Coordinates of C-alpha atoms and ligand atoms in Angstrom, one line a residue:
Chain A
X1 CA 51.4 22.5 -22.1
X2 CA 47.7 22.2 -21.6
X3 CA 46.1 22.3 -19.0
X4 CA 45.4 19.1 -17.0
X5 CA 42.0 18.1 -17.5
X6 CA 39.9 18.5 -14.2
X7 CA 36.8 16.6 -13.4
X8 CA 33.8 17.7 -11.6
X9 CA 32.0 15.5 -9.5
X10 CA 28.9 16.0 -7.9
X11 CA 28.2 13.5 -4.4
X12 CA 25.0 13.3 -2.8
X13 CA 26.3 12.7 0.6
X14 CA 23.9 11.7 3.7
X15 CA 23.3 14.1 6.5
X16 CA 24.0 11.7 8.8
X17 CA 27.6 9.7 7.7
X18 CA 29.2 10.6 4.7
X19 CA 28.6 14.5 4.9
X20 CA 29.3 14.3 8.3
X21 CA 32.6 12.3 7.2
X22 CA 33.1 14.8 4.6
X23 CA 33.1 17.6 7.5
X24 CA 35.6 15.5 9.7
X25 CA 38.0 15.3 6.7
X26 CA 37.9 19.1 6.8
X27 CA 37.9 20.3 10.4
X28 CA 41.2 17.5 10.4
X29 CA 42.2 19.3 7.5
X30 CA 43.1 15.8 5.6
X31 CA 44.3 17.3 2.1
X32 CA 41.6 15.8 -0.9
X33 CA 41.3 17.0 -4.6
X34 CA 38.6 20.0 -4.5
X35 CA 37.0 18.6 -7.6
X36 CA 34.1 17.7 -5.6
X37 CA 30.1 19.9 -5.0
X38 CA 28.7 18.2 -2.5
X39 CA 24.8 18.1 -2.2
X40 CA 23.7 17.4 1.3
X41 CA 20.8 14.9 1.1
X42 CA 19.2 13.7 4.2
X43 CA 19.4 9.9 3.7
X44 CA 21.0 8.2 0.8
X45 CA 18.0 6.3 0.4
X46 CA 16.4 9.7 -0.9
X47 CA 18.7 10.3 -3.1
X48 CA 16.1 10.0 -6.7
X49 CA 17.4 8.3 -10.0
X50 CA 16.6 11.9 -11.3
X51 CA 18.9 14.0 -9.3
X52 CA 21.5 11.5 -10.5
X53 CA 20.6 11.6 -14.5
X54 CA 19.5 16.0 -13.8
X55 CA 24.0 16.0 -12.3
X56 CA 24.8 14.5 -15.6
X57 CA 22.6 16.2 -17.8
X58 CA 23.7 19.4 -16.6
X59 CA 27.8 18.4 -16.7
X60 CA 29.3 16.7 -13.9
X61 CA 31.8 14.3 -15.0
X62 CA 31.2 12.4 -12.2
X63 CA 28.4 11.5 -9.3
X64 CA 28.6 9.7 -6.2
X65 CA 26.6 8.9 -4.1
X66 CA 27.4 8.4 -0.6
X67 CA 25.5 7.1 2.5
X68 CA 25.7 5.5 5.7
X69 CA 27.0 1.7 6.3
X70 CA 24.2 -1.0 6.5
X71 CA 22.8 -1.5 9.7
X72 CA 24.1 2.3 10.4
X73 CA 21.2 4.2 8.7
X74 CA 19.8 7.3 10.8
X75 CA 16.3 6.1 9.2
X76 CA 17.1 2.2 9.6
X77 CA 16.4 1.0 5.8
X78 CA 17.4 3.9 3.6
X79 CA 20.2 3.0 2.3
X80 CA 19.0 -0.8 1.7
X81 CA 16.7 0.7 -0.6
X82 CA 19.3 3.1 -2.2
X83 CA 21.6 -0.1 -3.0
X84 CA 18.9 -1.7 -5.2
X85 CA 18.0 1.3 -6.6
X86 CA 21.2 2.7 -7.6
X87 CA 22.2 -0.4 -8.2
X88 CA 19.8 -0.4 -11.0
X89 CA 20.6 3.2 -12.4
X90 CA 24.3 1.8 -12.5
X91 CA 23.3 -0.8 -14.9
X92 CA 21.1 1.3 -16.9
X93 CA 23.7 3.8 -17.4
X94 CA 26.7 1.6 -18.4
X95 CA 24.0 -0.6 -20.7
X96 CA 23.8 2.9 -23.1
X97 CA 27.0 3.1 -23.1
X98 CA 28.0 5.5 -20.3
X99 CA 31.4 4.3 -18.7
X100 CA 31.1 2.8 -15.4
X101 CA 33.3 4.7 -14.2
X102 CA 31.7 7.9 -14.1
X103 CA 29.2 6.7 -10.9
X104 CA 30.3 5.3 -8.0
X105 CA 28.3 4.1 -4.6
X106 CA 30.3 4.2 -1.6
X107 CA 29.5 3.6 2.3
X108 CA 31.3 6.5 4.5
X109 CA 30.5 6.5 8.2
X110 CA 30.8 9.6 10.1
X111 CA 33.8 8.8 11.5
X112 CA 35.5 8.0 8.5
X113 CA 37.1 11.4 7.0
X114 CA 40.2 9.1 5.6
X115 CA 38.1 7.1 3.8
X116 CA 36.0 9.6 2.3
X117 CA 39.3 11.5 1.1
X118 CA 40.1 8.0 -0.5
X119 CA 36.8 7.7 -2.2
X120 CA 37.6 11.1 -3.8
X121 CA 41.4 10.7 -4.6
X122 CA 40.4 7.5 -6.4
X123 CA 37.3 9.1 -7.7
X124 CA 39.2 11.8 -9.2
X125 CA 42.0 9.7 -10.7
X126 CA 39.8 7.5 -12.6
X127 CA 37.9 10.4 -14.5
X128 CA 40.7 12.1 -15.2
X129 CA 41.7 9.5 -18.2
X130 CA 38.4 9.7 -19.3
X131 CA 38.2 13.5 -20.0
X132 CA 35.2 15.6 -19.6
X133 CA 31.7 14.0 -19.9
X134 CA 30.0 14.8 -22.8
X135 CA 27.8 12.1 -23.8
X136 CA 24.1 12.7 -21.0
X137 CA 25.1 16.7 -21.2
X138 CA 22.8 19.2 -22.4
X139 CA 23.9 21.5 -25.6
X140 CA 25.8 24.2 -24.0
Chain B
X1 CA -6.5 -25.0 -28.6
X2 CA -7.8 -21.6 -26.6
X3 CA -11.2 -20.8 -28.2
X4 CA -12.9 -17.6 -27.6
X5 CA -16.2 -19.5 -27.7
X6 CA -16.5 -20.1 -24.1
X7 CA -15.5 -17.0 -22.6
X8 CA -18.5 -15.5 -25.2
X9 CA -20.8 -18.0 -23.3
X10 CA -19.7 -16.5 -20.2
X11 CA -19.4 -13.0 -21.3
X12 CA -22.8 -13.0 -22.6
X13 CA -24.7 -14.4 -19.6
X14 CA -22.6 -11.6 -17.1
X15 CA -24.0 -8.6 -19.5
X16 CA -27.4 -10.0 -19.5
X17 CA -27.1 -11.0 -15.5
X18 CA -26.0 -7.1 -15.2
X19 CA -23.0 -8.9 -12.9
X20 CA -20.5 -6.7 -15.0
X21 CA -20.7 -3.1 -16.1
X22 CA -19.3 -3.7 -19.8
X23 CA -16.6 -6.0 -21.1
X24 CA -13.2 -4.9 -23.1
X25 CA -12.3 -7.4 -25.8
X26 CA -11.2 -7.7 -29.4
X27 CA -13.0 -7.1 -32.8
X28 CA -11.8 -7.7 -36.3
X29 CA -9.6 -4.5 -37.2
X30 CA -11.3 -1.6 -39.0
X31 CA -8.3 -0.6 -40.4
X32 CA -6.1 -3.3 -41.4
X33 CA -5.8 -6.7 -40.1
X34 CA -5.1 -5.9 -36.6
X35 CA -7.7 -6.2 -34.6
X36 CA -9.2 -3.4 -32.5
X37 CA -10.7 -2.8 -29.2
X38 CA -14.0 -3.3 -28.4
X39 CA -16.1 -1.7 -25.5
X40 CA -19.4 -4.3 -25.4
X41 CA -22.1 -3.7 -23.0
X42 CA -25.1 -5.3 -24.9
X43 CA -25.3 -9.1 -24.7
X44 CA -25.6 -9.1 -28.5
X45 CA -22.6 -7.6 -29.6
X46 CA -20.6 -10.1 -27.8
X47 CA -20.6 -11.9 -31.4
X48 CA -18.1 -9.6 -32.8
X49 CA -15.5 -10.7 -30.3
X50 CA -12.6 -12.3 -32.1
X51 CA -9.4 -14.1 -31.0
X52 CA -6.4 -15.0 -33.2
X53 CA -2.8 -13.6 -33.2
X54 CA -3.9 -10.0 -34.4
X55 CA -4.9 -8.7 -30.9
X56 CA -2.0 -7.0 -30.2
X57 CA -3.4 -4.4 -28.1
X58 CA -2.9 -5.3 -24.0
X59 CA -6.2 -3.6 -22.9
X60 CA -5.1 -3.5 -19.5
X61 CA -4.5 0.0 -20.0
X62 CA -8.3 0.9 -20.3
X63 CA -8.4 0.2 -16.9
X64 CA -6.3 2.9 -15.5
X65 CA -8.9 5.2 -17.7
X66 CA -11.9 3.1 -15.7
X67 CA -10.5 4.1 -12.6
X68 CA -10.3 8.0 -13.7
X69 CA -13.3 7.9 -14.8
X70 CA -15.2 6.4 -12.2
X71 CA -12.6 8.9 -9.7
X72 CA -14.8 12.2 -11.8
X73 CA -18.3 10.5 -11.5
X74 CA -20.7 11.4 -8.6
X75 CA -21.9 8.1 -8.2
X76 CA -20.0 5.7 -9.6
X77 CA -21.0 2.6 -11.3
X78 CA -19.0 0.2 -9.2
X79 CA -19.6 -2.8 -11.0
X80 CA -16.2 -4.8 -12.5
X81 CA -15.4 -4.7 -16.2
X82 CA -14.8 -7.7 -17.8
X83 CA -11.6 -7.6 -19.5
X84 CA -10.2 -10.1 -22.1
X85 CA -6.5 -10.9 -21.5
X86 CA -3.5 -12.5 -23.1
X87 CA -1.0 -13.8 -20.6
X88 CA 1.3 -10.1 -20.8
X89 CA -1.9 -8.4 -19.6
X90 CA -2.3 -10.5 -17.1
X91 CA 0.6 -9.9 -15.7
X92 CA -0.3 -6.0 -16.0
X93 CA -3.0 -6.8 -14.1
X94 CA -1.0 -8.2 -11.5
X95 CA 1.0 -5.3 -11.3
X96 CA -1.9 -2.8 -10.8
X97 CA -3.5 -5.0 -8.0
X98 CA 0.0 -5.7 -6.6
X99 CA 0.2 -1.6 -6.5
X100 CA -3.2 -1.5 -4.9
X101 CA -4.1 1.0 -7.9
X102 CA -7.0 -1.4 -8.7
X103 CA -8.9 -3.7 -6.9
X104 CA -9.5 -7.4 -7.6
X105 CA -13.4 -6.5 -7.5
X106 CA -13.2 -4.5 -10.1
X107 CA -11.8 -6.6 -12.7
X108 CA -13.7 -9.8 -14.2
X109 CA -10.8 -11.6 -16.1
X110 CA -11.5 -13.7 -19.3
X111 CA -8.0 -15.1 -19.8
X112 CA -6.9 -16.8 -22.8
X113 CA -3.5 -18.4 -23.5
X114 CA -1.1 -17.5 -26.2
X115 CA -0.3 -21.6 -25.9
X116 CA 2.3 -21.8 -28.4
X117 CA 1.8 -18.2 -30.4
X118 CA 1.7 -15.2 -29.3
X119 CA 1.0 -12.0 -31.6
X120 CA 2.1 -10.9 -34.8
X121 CA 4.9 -8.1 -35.4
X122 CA 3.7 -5.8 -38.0
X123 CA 7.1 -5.1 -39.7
X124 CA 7.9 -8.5 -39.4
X125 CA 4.7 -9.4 -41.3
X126 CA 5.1 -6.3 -43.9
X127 CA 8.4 -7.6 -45.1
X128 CA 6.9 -11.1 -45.6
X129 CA 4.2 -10.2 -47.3
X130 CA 6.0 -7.6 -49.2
X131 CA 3.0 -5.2 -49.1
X132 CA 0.2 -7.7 -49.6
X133 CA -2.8 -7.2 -47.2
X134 CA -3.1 -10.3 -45.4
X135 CA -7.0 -10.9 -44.5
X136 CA -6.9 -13.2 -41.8
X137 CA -3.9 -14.7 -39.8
X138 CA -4.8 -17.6 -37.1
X139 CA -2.7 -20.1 -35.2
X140 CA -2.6 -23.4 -37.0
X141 CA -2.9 -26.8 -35.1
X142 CA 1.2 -27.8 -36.0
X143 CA 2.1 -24.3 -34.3
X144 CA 2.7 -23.2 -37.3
X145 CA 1.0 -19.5 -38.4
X146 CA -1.3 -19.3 -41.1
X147 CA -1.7 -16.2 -42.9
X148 CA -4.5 -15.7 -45.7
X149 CA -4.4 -13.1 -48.1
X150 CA -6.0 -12.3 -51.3
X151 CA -4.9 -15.2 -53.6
X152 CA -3.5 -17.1 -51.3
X153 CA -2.6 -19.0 -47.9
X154 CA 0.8 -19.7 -46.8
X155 CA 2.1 -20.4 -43.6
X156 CA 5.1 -19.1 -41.4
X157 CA 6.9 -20.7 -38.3
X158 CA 5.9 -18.8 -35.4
X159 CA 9.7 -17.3 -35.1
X160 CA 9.3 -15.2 -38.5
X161 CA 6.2 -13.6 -37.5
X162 CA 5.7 -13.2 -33.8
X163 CA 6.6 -10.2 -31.9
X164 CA 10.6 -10.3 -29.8
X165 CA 8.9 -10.3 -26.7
X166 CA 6.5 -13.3 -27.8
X167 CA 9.6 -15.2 -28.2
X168 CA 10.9 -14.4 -25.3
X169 CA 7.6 -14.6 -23.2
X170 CA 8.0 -16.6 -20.1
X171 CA 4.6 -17.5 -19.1
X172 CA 2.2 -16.7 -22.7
X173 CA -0.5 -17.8 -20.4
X174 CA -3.0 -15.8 -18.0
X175 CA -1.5 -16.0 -14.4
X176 CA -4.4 -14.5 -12.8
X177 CA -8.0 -15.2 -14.3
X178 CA -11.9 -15.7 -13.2
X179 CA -12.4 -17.6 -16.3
X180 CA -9.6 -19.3 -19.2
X181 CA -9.5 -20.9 -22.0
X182 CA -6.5 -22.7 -23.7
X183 CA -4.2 -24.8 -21.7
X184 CA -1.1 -23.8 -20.0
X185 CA 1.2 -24.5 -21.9
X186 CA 4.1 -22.8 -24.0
X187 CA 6.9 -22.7 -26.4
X188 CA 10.6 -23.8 -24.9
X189 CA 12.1 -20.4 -24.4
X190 CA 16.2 -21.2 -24.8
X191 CA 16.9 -17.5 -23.9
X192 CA 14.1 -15.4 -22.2
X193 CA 17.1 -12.9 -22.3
X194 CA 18.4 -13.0 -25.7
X195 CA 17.8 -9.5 -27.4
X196 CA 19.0 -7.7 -24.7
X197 CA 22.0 -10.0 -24.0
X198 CA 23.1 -9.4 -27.8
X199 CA 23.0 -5.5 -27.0
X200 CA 25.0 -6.0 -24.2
X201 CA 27.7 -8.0 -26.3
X202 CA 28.6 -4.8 -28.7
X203 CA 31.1 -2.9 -27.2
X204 CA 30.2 0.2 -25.0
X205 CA 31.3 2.7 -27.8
X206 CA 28.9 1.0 -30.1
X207 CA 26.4 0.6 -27.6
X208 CA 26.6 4.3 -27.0
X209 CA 26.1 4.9 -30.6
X210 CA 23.0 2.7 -31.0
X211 CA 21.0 4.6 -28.7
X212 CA 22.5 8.2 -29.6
X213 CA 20.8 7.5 -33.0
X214 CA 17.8 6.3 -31.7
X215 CA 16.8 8.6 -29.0
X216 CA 18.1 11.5 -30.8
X217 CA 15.0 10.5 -32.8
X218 CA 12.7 10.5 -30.2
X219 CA 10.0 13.6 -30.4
X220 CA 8.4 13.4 -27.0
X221 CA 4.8 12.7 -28.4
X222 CA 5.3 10.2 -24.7
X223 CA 3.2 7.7 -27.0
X224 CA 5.1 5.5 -25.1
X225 CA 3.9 7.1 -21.4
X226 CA 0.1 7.0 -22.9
X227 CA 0.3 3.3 -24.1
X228 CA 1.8 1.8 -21.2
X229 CA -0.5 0.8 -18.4
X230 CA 2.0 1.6 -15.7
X231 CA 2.1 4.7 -16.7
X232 CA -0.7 5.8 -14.4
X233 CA 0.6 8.8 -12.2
X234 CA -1.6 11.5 -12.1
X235 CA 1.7 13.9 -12.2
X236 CA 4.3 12.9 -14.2
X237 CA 8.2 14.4 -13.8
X238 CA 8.4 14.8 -17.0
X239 CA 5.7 17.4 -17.8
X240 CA 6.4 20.9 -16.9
X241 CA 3.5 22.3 -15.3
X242 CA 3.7 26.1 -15.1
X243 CA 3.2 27.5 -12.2
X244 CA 2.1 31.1 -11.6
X245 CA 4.3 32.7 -9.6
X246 CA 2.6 35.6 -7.6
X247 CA 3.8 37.6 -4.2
X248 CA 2.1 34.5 -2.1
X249 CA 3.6 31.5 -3.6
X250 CA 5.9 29.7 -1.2
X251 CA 9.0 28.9 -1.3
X252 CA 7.9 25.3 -0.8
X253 CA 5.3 25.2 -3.6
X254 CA 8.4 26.6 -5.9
X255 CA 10.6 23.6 -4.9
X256 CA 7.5 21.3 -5.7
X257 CA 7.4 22.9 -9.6
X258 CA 11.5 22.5 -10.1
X259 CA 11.7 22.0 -13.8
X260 CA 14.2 18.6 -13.8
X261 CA 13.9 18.2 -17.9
X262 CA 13.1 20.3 -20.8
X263 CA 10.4 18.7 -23.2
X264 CA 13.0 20.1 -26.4
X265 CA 13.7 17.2 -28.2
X266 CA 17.2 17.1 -27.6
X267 CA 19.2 14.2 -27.5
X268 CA 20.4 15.5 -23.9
X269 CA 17.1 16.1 -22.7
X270 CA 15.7 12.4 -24.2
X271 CA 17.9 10.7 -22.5
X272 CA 17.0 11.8 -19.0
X273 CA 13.7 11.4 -20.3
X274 CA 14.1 7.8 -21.3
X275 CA 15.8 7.3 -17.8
X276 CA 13.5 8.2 -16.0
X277 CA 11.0 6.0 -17.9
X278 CA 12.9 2.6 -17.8
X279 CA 13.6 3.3 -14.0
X280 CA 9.7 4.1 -12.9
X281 CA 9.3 0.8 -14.8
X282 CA 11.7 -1.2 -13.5
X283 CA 10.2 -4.5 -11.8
X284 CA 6.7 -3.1 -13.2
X285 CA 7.3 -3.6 -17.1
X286 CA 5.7 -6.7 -17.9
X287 CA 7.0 -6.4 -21.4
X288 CA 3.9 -6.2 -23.6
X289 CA 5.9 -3.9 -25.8
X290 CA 2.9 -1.7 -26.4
X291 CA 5.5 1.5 -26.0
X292 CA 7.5 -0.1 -28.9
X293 CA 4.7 -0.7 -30.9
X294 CA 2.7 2.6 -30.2
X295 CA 6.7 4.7 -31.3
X296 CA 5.9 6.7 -34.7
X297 CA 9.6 6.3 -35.0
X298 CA 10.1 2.7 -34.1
X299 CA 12.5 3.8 -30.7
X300 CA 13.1 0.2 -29.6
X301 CA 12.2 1.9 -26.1
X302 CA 11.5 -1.9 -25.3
X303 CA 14.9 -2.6 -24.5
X304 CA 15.4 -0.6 -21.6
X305 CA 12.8 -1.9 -19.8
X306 CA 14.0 -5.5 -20.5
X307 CA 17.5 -4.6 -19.8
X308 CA 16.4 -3.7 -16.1
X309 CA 13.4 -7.1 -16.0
X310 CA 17.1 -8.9 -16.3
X311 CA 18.6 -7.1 -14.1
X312 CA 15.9 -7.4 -11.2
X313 CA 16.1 -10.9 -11.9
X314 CA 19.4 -11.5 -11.6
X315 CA 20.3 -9.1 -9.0
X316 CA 17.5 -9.9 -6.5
X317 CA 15.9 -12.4 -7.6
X318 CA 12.5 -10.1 -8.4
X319 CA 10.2 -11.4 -10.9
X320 CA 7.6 -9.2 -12.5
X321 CA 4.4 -9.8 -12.3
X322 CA 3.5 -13.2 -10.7
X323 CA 2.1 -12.9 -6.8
X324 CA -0.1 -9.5 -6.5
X325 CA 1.1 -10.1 -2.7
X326 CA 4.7 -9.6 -3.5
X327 CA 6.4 -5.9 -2.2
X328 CA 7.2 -4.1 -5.2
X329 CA 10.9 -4.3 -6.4
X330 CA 11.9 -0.7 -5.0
X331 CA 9.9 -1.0 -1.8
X332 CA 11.6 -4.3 -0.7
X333 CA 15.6 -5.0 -0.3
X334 CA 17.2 -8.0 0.6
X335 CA 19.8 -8.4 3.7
X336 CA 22.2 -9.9 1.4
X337 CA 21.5 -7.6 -1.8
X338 CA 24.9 -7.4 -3.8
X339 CA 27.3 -4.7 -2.8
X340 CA 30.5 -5.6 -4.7
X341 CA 30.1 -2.2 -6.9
X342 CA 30.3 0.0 -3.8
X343 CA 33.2 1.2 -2.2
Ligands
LIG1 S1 6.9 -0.2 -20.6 FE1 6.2 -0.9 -22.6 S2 6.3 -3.1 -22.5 FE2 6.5 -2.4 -20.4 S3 4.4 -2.4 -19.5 FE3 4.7 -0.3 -20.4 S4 4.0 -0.5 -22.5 FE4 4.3 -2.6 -21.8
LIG2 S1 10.1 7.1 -27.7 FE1 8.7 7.2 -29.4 S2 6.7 7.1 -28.4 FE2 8.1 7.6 -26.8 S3 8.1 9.9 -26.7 FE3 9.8 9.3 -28.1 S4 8.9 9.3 -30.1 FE4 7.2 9.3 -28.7
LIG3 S1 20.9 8.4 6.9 FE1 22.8 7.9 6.0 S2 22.1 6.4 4.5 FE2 20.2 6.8 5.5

């Protein structure tokens, strides 16, 4: 039988909430699919439209980025900015044809560990019909 | 009727007055029936401006070459430049003062409206014509276009000649001017939208199709970038600038240089390339289509721009282009900015 397919998904995850979520999940050693690299980015507000097409172009299946809830950002406005903006990068993505699946926002607090290991278990399950990404990434 | 007479009157007397350092408009084309652009800094010449549906060109962009220029000289003139504009370019103007790139000092704005025209399409026109050189094309007094060529004159409603983004123009008249002629008035616009609406109908496989085959065209001449005057940065992410790496470079000045795309013209590599673009435009484009136009290989790189105008719109409200006072659309968020695609 072959093998089943596995994505990879690359999550910019703030320093301040979702990484630090991410880190909870561990330490509590909450079981999550290890299909994720996580980049540690200092605010999700810094997170440029660029790293996000560069993941894709270079093979993740996947991206995500992560950040802290509104009103919680360690830098007050970050990731009000990051909503519009990737936001916009969303649309732009699906409008060529990429499937909206394949990029997800989400708001993970430090506290949250569960959630993030929701985030990913869902994450994970939707990419897996889709198979691997081959549509933004370079010629291997 | 918009007529260029006036703004000569006033163009003249601001060269002779020395209140302006030269003025940008449009002469009859030298190569075809577009018209060209025209530097004029002697009174005299101001007879060989021209006005009519053939200046295409938003001139805008010879501003951002004013400011570099005037950046390298010792002691810069620092008079304004007049500057002839259609109501797109006005809007581009907008833009750059919104930005602060220019100032409002150093622009003197002739503005004339489009009223109901606009400017011609060139492939449009070639297939009309089937090959014929037309020898003059003006706006006729129905609205209608009237195109002269050898043997003949015929005339065209507006729709089978103008440019997309003509029809879909929102405001053919200058928004920001010192003087205008022409009224403000326009054509009835049923779907400012439409083009990119109709892309977004085809299903996504087809979608994804469409613009595989036309970026894998795409040869990274960045006409597009050189055209477009919001394409100003002094660096731009998409050029690879070598560094030389000796024992002293820092580890810092590395991480400045990372290398995000490869100029190759692969279809990968356009695509990031094409990204980026639309996204450094986004709530900046004011859709003079001067990238689409200036494409050797007709990349109807347009769309992507216009794809994100709607979405701005629609998303938050943002119009391009209006109030120089407004924060730019990726400066500025709104409490109550939509959230339903996050988890
Ligand atoms: S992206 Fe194209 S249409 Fe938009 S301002 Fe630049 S040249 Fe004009
Ligand atoms: S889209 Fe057209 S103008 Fe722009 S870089 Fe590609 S080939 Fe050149
Ligand atoms: S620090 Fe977490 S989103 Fe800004």
């Amino acid at each position: 039988m072959a093998e089943e397919f596995e994505p990879k998904i690359v999550a910019f995850l703030c320093k301040w909430c979702s990484s630090a979520g991410s880190d909870l999940a561990g330490v509590s050693r909450m079981e999550y699919p290890p299909n994720v690299v996580p980049i540690q980015v200092m605010c999700s507000g810094s997170v440029s439209p660029l790293y996000i097409f560069s993941a894709f172009n270079k093979g993740a299946d996947g991206v995500l980025v992560s950040g802290c809830h509104p009103g919680d950002c360690h830098y007050i406005k970050g990731n009000y900015y990051a909503r519009r903006r990737i936001h916009l990068v969303k649309k732009l993505l699906e409008f060529v044809g990429l499937e909206p699946e394949r990029f997800q926002m989400s708001w993970v607090s430090a506290a949250e560990g569960t959630k993030y290991t929701q985030v990913i278990k869902e994450f994970v399950n939707e990419l897996k019909p889709l198979g691997p990404q081959n549509k933004l990434r370079r010629n291997p | 009727m918009a007529k260029i007479e006036d703004l000569k009157e006033e163009a003249r007397k601001l060269l002779r007055e020395g209140k302006i350092k030269y003025v940008i408009g449009y002469a009859a084309g030298t190569n075809g029936w577009m018209a060209s652009p025209i530097f004029i800094k002697k009174p005299e010449d101001v007879e060989k401006l021209v006005w009519d549906p053939t200046c295409v060109h938003n001139l805008s962009r010879f501003l951002v070459d004013e400011k570099r220029r005037k950046e390298r000289e010792k002691q810069p003139d620092k008079r304004p430049v007049g500057i002839f504009v259609k109501g797109c370019d006005s809007r581009a103007i907008v833009v750059l003062l919104q930005e602060k790139f220019i100032d409002r000092n150093d622009v003197y704005i002739l503005g004339i409206s489009c009223e109901k025209g606009g400017v011609v399409d060139e492939h449009k026109l070639a297939r009309k014509l089937e090959g014929k050189k037309p020898k003059k094309i003006e706006l006729g007094d129905k609205g209608q276009l009237v195109v002269t060529t050898a043997n003949r004159k015929a005339e065209f409603p507006v729709e089978e000649l103008l440019a997309e983004r003509c029809l879909e123009c929102r405001a053919n008249f200058p928004v920001i001017s010192d003087i205008m002629s022409g009224e403000k008035i326009k054509r009835t616009v049923e779907k400012p939208f439409g083009s990119v609406e109709k892309m977004e109908r085809m299903p996504k496989e087809e979608r994804w199709r469409f613009w595989k085959e036309q970026l894998d065209k795409c040869i990274r001449c960045y006409a597009c970038r050189s055209v477009c005057p919001m394409c100003y940065c002094d660096e731009c992410v998409v050029d690879s600038i070598n560094l030389a790496v000796s024992a002293d470079t820092t580890a810092e000045e590395k991480a400045d240089k990372v290398k995000w795309i490869q100029r190759s013209a692969e279809s990968s590599e356009n695509f990031v390339y094409h990204f980026v673009r639309a996204i450094h435009l986004a709530g900046r484009c004011i859709d003079c289509g001067e990238c689409e136009r200036a494409c050797p290989l007709d990349i109807p790189v347009r769309f992507l721009n216009k794809k994100l105008e709607r979405e701005a719109k629609e998303l938050f409200g943002y119009e391009v282009g209006f109030d120089p006072a407004q924060p730019s659309l990726v400066s500025s968020f709104r409490d109550d900015d939509p959230e339903d695609f996050i988890r």
